[in-house]
Short mmCIF file of C-alpha atoms and ligand atoms in Angstrom, two decimals:
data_model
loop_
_atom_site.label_atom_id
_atom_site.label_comp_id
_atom_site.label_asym_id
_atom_site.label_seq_id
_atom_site.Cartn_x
_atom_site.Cartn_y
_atom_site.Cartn_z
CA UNK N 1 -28.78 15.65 47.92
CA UNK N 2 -29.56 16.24 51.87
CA UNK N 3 -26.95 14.70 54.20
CA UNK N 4 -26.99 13.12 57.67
CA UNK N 5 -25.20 10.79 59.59
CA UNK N 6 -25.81 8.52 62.64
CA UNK N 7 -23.92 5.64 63.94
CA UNK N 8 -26.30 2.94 62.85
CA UNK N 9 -28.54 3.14 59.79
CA UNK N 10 -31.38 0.30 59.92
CA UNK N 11 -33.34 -0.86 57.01
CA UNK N 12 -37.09 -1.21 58.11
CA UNK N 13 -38.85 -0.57 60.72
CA UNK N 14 -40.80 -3.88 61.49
CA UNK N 15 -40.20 -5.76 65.17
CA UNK N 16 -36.40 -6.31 64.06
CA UNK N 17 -35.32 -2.23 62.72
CA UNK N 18 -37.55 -0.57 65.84
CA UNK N 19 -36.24 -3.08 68.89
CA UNK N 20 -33.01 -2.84 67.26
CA UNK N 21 -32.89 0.93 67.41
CA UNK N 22 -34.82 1.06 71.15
CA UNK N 23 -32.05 -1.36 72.37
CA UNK N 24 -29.56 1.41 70.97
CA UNK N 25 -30.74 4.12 71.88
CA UNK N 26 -30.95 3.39 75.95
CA UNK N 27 -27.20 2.33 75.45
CA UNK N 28 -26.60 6.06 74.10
CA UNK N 29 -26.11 4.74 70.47
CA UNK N 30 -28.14 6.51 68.20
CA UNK N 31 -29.95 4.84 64.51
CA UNK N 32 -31.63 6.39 61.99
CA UNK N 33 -34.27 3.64 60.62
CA UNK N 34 -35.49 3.79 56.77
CA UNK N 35 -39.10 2.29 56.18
CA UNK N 36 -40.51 2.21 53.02
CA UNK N 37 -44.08 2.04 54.24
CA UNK N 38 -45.90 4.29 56.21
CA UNK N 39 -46.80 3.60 60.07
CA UNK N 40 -50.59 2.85 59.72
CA UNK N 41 -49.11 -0.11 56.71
CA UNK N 42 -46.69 -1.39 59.19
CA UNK N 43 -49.37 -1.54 61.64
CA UNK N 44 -52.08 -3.00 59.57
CA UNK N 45 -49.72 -6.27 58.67
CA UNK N 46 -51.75 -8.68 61.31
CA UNK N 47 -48.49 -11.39 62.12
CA UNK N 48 -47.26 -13.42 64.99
CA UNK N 49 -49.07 -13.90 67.84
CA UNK N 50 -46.79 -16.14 70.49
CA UNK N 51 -43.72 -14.81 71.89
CA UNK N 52 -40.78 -16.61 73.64
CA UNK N 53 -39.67 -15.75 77.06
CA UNK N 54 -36.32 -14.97 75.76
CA UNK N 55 -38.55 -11.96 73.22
CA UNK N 56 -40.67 -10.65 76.26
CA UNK N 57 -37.69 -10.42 78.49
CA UNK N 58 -35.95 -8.40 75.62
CA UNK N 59 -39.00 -6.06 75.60
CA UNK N 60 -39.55 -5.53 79.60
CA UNK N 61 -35.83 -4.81 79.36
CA UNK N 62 -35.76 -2.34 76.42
CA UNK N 63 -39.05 -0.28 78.27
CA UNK N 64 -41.79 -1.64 75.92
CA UNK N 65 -42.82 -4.64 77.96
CA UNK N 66 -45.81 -2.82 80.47
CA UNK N 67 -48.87 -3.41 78.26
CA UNK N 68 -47.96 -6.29 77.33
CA UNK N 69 -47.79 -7.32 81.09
CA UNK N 70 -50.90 -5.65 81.35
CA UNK N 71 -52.89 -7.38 78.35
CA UNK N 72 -50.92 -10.31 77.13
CA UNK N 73 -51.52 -13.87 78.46
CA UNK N 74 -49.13 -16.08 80.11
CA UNK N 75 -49.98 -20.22 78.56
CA UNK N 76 -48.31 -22.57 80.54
CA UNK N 77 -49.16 -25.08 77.60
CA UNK N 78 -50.83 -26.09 74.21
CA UNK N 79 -52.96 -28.76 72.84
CA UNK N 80 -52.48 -30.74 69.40
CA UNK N 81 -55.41 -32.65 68.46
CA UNK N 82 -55.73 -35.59 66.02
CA UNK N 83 -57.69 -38.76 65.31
CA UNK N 84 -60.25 -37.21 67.40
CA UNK N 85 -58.71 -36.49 70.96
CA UNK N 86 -56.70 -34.19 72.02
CA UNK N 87 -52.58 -34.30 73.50
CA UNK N 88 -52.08 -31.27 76.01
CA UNK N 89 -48.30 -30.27 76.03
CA UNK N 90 -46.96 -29.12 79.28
CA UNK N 91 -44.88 -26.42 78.73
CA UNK N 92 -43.90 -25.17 82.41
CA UNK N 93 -42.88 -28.42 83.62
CA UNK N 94 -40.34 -29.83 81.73
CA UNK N 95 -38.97 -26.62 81.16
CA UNK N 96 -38.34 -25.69 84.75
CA UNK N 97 -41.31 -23.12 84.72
CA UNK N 98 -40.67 -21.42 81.12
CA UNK N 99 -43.91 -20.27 79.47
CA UNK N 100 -44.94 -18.33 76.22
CA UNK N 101 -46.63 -15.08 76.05
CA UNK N 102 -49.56 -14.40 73.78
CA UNK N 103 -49.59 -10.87 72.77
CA UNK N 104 -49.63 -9.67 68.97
CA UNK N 105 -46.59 -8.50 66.45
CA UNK N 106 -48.96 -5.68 65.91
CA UNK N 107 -49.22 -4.39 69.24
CA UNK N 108 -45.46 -5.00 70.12
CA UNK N 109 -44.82 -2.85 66.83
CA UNK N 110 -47.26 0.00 68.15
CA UNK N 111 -45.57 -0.27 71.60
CA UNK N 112 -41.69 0.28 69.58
CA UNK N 113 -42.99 2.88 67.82
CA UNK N 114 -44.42 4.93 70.82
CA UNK N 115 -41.65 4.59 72.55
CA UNK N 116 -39.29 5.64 69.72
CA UNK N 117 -41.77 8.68 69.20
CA UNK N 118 -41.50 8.90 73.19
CA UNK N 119 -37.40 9.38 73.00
CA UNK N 120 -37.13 11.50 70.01
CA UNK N 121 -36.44 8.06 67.41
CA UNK N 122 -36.17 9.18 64.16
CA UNK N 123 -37.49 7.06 61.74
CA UNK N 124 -38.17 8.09 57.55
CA UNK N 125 -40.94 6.63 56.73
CA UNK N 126 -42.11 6.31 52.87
CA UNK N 127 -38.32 6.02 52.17
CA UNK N 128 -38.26 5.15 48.57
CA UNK N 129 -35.17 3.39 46.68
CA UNK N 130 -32.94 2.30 50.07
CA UNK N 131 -29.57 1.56 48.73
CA UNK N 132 -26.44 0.22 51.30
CA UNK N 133 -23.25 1.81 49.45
CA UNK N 134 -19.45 1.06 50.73
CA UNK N 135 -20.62 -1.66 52.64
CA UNK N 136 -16.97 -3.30 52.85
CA UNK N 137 -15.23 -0.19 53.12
CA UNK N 138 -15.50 1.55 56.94
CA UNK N 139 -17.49 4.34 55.57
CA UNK N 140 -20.87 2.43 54.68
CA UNK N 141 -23.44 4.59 53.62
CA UNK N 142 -27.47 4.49 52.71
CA UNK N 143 -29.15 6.71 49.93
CA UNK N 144 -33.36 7.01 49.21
CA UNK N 145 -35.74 9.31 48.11
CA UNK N 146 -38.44 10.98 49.86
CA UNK N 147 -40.76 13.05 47.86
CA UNK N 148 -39.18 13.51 45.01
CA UNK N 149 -35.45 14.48 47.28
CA UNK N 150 -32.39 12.55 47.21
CA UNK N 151 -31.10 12.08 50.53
CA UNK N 152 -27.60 10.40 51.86
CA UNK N 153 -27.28 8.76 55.22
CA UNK N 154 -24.13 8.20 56.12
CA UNK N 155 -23.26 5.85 59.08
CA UNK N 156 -20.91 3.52 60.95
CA UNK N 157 -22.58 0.47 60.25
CA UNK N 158 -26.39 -0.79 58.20
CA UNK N 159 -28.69 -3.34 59.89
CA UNK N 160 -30.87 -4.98 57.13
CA UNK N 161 -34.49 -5.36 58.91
CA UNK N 162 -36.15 -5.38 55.94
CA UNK N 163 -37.70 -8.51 55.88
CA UNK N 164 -37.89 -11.32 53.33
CA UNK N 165 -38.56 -8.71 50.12
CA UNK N 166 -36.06 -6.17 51.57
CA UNK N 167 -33.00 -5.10 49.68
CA UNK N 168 -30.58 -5.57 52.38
CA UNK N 169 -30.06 -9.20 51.33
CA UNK N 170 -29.79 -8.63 47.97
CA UNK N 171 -26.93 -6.21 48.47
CA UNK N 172 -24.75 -8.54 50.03
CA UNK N 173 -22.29 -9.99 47.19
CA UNK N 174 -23.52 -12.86 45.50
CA UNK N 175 -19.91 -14.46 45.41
CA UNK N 176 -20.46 -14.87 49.42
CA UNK N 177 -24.09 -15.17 49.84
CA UNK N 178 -25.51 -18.70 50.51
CA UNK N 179 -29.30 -19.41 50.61
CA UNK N 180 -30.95 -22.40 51.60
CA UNK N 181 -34.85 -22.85 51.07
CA UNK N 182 -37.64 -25.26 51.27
CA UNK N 183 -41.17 -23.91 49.81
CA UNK N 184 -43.86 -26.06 51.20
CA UNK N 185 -46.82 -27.32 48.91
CA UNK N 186 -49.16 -25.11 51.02
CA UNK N 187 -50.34 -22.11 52.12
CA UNK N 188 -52.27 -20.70 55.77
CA UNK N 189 -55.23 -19.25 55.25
CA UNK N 190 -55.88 -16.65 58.64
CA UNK N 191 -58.95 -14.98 59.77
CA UNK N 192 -58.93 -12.21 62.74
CA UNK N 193 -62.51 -12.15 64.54
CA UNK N 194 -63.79 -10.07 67.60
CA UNK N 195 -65.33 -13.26 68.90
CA UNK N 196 -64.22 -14.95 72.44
CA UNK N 197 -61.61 -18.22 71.69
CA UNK N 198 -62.34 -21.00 71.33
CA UNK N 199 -60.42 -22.49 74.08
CA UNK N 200 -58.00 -21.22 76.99
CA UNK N 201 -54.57 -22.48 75.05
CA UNK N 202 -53.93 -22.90 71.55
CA UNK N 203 -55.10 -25.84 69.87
CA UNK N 204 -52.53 -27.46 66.65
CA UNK N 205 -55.28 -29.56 64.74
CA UNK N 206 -53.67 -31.71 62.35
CA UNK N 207 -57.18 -33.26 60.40
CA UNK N 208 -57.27 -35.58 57.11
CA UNK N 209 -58.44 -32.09 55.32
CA UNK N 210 -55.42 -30.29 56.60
CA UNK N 211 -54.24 -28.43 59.10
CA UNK N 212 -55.64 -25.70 61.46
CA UNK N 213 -54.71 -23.75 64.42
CA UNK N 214 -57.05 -22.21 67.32
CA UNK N 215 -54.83 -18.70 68.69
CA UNK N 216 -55.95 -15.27 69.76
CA UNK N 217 -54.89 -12.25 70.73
CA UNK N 218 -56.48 -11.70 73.61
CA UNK N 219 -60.68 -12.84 75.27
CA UNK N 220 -62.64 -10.79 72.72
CA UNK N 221 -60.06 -11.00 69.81
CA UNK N 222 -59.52 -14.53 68.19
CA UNK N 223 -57.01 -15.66 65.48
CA UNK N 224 -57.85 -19.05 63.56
CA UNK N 225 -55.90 -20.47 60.32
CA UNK N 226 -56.68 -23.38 58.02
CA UNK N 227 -54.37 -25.46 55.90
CA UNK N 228 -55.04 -24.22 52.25
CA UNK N 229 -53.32 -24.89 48.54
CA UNK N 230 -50.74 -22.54 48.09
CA UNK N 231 -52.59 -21.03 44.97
CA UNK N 232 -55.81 -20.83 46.84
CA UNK N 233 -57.34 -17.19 46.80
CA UNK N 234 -58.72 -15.38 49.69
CA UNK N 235 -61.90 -15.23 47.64
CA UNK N 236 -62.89 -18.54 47.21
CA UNK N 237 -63.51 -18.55 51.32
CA UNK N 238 -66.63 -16.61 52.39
CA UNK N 239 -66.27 -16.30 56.28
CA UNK N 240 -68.93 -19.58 56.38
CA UNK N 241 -67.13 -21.65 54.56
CA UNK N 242 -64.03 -20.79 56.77
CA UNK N 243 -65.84 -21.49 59.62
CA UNK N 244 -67.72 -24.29 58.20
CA UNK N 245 -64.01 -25.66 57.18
CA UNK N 246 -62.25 -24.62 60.74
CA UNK N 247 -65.20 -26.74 62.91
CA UNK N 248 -64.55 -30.06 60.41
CA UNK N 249 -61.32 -29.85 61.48
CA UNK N 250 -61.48 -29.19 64.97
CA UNK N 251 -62.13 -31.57 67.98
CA UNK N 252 -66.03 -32.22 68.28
CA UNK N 253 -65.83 -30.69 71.68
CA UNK N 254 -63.83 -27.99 70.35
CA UNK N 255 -66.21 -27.12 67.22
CA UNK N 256 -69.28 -26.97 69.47
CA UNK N 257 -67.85 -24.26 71.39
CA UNK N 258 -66.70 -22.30 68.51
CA UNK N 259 -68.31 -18.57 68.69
CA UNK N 260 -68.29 -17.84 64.78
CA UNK N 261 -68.34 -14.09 63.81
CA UNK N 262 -67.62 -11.65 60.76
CA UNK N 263 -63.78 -11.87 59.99
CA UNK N 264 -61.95 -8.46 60.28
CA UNK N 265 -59.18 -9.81 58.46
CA UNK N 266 -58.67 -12.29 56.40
CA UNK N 267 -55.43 -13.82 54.45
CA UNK N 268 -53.14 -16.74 52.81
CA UNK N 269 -49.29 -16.95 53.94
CA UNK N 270 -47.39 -18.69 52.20
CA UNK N 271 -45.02 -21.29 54.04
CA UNK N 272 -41.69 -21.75 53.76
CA UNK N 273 -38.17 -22.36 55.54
CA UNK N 274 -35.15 -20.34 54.81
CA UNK N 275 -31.80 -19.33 55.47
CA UNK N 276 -29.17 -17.00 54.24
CA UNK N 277 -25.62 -17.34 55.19
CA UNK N 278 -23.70 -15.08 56.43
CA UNK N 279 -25.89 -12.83 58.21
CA UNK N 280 -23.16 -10.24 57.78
CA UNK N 281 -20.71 -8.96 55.30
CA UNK N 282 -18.66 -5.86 56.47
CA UNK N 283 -20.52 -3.34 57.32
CA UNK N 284 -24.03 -4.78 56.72
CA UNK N 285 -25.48 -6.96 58.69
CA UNK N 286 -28.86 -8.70 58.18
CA UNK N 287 -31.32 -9.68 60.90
CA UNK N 288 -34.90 -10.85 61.28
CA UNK N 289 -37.15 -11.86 57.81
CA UNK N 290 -34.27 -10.11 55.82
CA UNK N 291 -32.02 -13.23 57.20
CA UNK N 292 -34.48 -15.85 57.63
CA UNK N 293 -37.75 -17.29 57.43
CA UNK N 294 -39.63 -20.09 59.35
CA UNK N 295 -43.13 -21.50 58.66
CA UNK N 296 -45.19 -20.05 61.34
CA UNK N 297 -46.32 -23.85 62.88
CA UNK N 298 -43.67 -23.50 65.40
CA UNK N 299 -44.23 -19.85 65.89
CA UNK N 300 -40.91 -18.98 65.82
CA UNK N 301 -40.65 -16.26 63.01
CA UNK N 302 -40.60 -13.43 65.23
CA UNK N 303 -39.48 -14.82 68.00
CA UNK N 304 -35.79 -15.44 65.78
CA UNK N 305 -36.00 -11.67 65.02
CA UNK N 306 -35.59 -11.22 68.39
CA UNK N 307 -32.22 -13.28 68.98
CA UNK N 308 -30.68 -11.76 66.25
CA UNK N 309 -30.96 -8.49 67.85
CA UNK N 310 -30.39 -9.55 70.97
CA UNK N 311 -26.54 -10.54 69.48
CA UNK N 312 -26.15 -8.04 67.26
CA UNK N 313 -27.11 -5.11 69.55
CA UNK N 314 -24.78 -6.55 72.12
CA UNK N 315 -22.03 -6.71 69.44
CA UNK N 316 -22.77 -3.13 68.50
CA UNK N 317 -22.52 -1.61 72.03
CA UNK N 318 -19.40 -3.40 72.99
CA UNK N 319 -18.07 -1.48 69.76
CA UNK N 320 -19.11 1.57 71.01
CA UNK N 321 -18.99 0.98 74.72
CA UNK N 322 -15.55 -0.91 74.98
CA UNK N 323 -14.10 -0.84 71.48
CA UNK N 324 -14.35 -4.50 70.92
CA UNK N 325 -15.44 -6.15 67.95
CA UNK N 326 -15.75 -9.86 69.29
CA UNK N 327 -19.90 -9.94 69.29
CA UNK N 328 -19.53 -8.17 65.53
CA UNK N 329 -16.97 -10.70 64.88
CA UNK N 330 -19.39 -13.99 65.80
CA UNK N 331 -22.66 -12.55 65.53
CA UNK N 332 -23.55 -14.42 62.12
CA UNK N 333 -22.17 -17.86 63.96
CA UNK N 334 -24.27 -17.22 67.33
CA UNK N 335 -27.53 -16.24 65.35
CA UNK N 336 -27.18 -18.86 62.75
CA UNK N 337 -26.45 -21.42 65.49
CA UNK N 338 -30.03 -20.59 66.57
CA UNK N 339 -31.95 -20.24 63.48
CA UNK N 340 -30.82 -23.37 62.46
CA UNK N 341 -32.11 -25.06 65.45
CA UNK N 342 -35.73 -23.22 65.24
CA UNK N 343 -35.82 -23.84 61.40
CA UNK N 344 -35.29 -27.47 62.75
CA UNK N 345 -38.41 -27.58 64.85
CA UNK N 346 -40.79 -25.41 62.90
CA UNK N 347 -40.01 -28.00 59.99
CA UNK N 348 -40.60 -30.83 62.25
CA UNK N 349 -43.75 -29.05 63.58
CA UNK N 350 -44.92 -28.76 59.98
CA UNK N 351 -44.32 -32.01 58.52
CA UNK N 352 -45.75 -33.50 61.92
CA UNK N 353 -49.00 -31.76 61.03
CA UNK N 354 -49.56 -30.92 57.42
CA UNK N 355 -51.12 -32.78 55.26
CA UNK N 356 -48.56 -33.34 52.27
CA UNK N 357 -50.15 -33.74 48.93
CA UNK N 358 -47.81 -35.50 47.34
CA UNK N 359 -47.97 -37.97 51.03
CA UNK N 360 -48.67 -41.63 50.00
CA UNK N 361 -49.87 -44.28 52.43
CA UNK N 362 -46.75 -44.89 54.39
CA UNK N 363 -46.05 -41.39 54.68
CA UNK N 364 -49.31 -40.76 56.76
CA UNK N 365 -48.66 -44.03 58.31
CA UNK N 366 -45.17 -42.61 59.68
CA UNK N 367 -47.06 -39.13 60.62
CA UNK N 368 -49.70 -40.87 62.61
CA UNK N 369 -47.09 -43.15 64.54
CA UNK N 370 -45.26 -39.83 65.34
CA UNK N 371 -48.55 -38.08 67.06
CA UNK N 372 -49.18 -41.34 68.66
CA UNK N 373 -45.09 -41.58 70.00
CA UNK N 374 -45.81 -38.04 71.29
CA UNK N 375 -49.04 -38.73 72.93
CA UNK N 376 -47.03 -41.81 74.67
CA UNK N 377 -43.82 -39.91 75.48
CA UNK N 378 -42.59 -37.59 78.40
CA UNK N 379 -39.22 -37.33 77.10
CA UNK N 380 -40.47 -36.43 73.68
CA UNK N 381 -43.45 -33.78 74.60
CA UNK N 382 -40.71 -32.65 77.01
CA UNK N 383 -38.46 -31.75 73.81
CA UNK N 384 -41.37 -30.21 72.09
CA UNK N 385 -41.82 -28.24 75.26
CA UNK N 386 -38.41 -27.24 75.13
CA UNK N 387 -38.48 -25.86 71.71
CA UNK N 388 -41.44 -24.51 71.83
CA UNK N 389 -40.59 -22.14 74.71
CA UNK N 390 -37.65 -21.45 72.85
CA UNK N 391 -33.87 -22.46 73.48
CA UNK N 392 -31.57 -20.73 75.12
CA UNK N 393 -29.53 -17.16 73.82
CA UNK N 394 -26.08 -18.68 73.47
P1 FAS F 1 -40.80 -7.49 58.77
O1 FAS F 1 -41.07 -8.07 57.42
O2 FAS F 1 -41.85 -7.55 59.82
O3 FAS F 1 -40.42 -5.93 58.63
C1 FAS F 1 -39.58 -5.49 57.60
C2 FAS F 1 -39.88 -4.03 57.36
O4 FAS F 1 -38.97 -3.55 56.37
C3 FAS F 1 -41.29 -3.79 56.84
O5 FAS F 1 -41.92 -2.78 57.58
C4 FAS F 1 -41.08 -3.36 55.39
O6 FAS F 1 -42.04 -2.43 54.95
C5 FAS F 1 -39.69 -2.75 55.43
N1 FAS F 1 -38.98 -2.82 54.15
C6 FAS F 1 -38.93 -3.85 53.29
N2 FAS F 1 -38.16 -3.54 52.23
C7 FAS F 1 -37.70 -2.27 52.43
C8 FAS F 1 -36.87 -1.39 51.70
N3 FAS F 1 -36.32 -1.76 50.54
N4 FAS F 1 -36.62 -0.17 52.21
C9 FAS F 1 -37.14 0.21 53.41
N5 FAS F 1 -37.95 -0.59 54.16
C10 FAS F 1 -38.22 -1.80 53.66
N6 FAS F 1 -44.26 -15.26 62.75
C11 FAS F 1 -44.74 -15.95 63.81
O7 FAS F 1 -43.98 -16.20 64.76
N7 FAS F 1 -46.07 -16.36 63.84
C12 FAS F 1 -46.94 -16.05 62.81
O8 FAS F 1 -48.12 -16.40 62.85
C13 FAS F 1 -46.48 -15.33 61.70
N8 FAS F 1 -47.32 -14.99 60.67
C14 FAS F 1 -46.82 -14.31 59.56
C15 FAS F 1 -47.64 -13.97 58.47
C16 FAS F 1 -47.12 -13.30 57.34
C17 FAS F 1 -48.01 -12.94 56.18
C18 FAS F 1 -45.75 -12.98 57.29
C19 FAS F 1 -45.15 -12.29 56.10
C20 FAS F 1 -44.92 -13.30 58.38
C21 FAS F 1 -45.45 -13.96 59.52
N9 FAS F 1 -44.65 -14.28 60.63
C22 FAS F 1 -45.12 -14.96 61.71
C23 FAS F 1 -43.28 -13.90 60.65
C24 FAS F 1 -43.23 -12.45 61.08
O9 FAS F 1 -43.86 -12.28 62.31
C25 FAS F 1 -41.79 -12.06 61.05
O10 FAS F 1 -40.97 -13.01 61.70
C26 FAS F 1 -41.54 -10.69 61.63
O11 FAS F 1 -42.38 -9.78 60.98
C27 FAS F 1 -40.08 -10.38 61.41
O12 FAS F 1 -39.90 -9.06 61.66
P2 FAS F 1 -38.86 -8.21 60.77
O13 FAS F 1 -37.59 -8.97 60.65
O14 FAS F 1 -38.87 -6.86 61.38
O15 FAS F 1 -39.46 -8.18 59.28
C1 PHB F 2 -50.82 -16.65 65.83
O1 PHB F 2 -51.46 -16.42 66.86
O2 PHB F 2 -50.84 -15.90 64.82
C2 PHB F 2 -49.95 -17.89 65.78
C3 PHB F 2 -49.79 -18.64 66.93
C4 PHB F 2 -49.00 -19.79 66.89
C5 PHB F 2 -48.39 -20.15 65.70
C6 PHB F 2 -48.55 -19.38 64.54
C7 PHB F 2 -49.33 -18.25 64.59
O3 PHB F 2 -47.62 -21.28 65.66
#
């Protein structure tokens, strides 16, 4: 068996595991992160697109922020269309200037994993068998294999950034463990294409045939989804028919204008909301998918990975830096205080504009009278604003 040690050992090395261990490491704390997969998997998982002020102030500040100054756009605001017009959100103005950034999971991962390349990060990748051992003792440790070796990591604390299928989770004890989940009746169906967008902001379509949603990545690279059943197969939609599909769902103006193209990816999400509780359980503490998971409507997923680091790394250097255990103490409070509240909205979001299968009349009588409050409101496109741009660290 082949020994190290390090102060914190992380679980995965998705957007949680690398910011996580770049946050660390420029406070002169130094991480060891496990990955099961190799770098070109990570990389080839096509995910979030939108990112909260609070996630690309987090990355300017941790180093990794320049390309996406230099490539991302800045959207002051969305649209949501329905019963054949269109609702533009104002997301600047009721939120005292806040706006979102649009710049890929993907490309934020590449950028974390440069720079952890760039300052000598060590990260295992094809890490097989991850085990947390000790956890409530204060001697945690992490075994794996690696072709065909046994290795032990042992460390001061384990971050579980393993996502929703991790193990991190599932090592916590189920005596203490709390879950709370809601699987909705549908899935997303998403296409990547190298044609121009559709429009300059996102459009949230919600359309008798279901839901779709108009993003991109940046003016050559667009990112469209459609509403789908949840055991629908990626093979039943030939790119026409998903384009054919996306325009009936669309805004005339909006389908007219739609540059159609071969997809370069193509595939169904699941949706659901869930929670575990506590995020932390001696020595372990979870963070990111591995703690939580939104449906993407309010675009929130990643965007919560972020705030959990964001307390938990302050937590860990204030043990290091000043010997105090306070942010360790509250961190599964603060974060959950905040999931909670996104969970809220991204539910909201998706019951707003879903359609429900098992709906009846009155149900899409009460959905329609909620677009048309919005459309009528200040006060409540101002809230949607609000959470949209994302709520405050607190
Ligand atoms: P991740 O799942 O990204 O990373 C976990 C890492 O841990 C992975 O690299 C995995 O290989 C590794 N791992 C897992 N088990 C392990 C083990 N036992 N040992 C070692 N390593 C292990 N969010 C949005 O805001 N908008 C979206 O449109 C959106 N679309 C999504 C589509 C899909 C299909 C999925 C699954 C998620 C989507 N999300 C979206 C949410 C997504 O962006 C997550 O919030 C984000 O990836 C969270 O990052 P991590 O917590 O790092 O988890
Ligand atoms: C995306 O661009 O992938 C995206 C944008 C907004 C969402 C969900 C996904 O709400």
């Amino acid at each position: 068996m082949k020994s190290e040690r390090t102060q914190v050992g992380i679980i995965g090395a998705g957007p949680s595991g690398l910011l996580l261990s770049q946050v660390l490491h420029l406070e002169g704390i130094d991480s060891v992160i496990l990955e099961r997969r190799t770098q070109d998997y990570v990389l080839g998982r096509i995910r979030a697109g939108v990112l909260e002020q609070g996630l690309a102030d987090m990355l300017r500040q941790a180093g990794v922020g320049a390309r996406m100054d230099a490539e991302g756009e800045v959207h002051h605001g969305f649209d949501i269309a329905f019963g054949g017009g269109r609702l533009h959100i104002d997301l600047a103005g009721p939120t005292g200037g806040k706006t979102v950034m649009i710049y890929g999971q993907t490309e934020i991962t590449r950028d974390l994993f440069a720079a952890r390349e760039r300052m000598g990060g060590r990260i295992v990748h094809e890490a097989e068998d991850v085990t947390p051992h000790d956890i409530d003792g204060d001697a945690p440790y992490l075994t794996f294999s690696r072709n065909g070796e046994n290795h032990r990591l042992d460390c001061d604390f384990i971050a579980g950034c393993d996502g929703f299928h991790g193990v991190s989770r599932r090592s916590m004890p189920a005596d203490v463990l709390k879950t709370y989940e809601k699987v909705y009746p549908f899935g997303w169906l998403g296409v990547l294409s190298e044609t121009p967008p559709v429009s300059e902001e996102l459009i949230y379509a919600s359309h008798d045939r279901g839901f779709a949603l108009c993003s991109l990545r940046s003016r050559v690279l667009s990112r469209y989804y459609v509403q789908c059943p949840l055991d629908d197969d990626v093979a039943n939609w030939p790119d026409e028919k998903f384009w054919n599909e996306l325009k009936t769902r669309l805004p005339a103006d909006a389908a007219a204008r739609l540059v159609t193209g071969p997809s370069i990816e193509k595939s169904i999400a699941p949706l659901r909301s869930f929670v575990t509780e506590p995020l932390r359980h001696g020595r372990l503490f979870l963070a990111g998918d591995a703690a939580h998971i939104v449906p993407p409507t309010g675009a929130k997923g990643l965007n919560l990975a972020a705030s959990d680091i964001f307390f938990l790394s302050r937590g860990l250097i204030a043990h290091y830096r000043q010997d105090d255990d306070r942010g360790l103490e509250t961190y599964s409070a603060k974060a959950l205080a905040r999931v909670w509240k996104a969970e809220r909205f991204s539910w909201s979001m998706t019951k707003l504009l879903h359609v429900f299968p098992e709906d009846g009349a009155f149900d899409l009588k009460m959905q329609r009278a909620e677009l048309d409050y919005l459309a009528g409101s200040s006060v409540a496109q101002a809230a949607m604003a609000e959470n949209y741009v994302g709520l405050p660290y607190e």
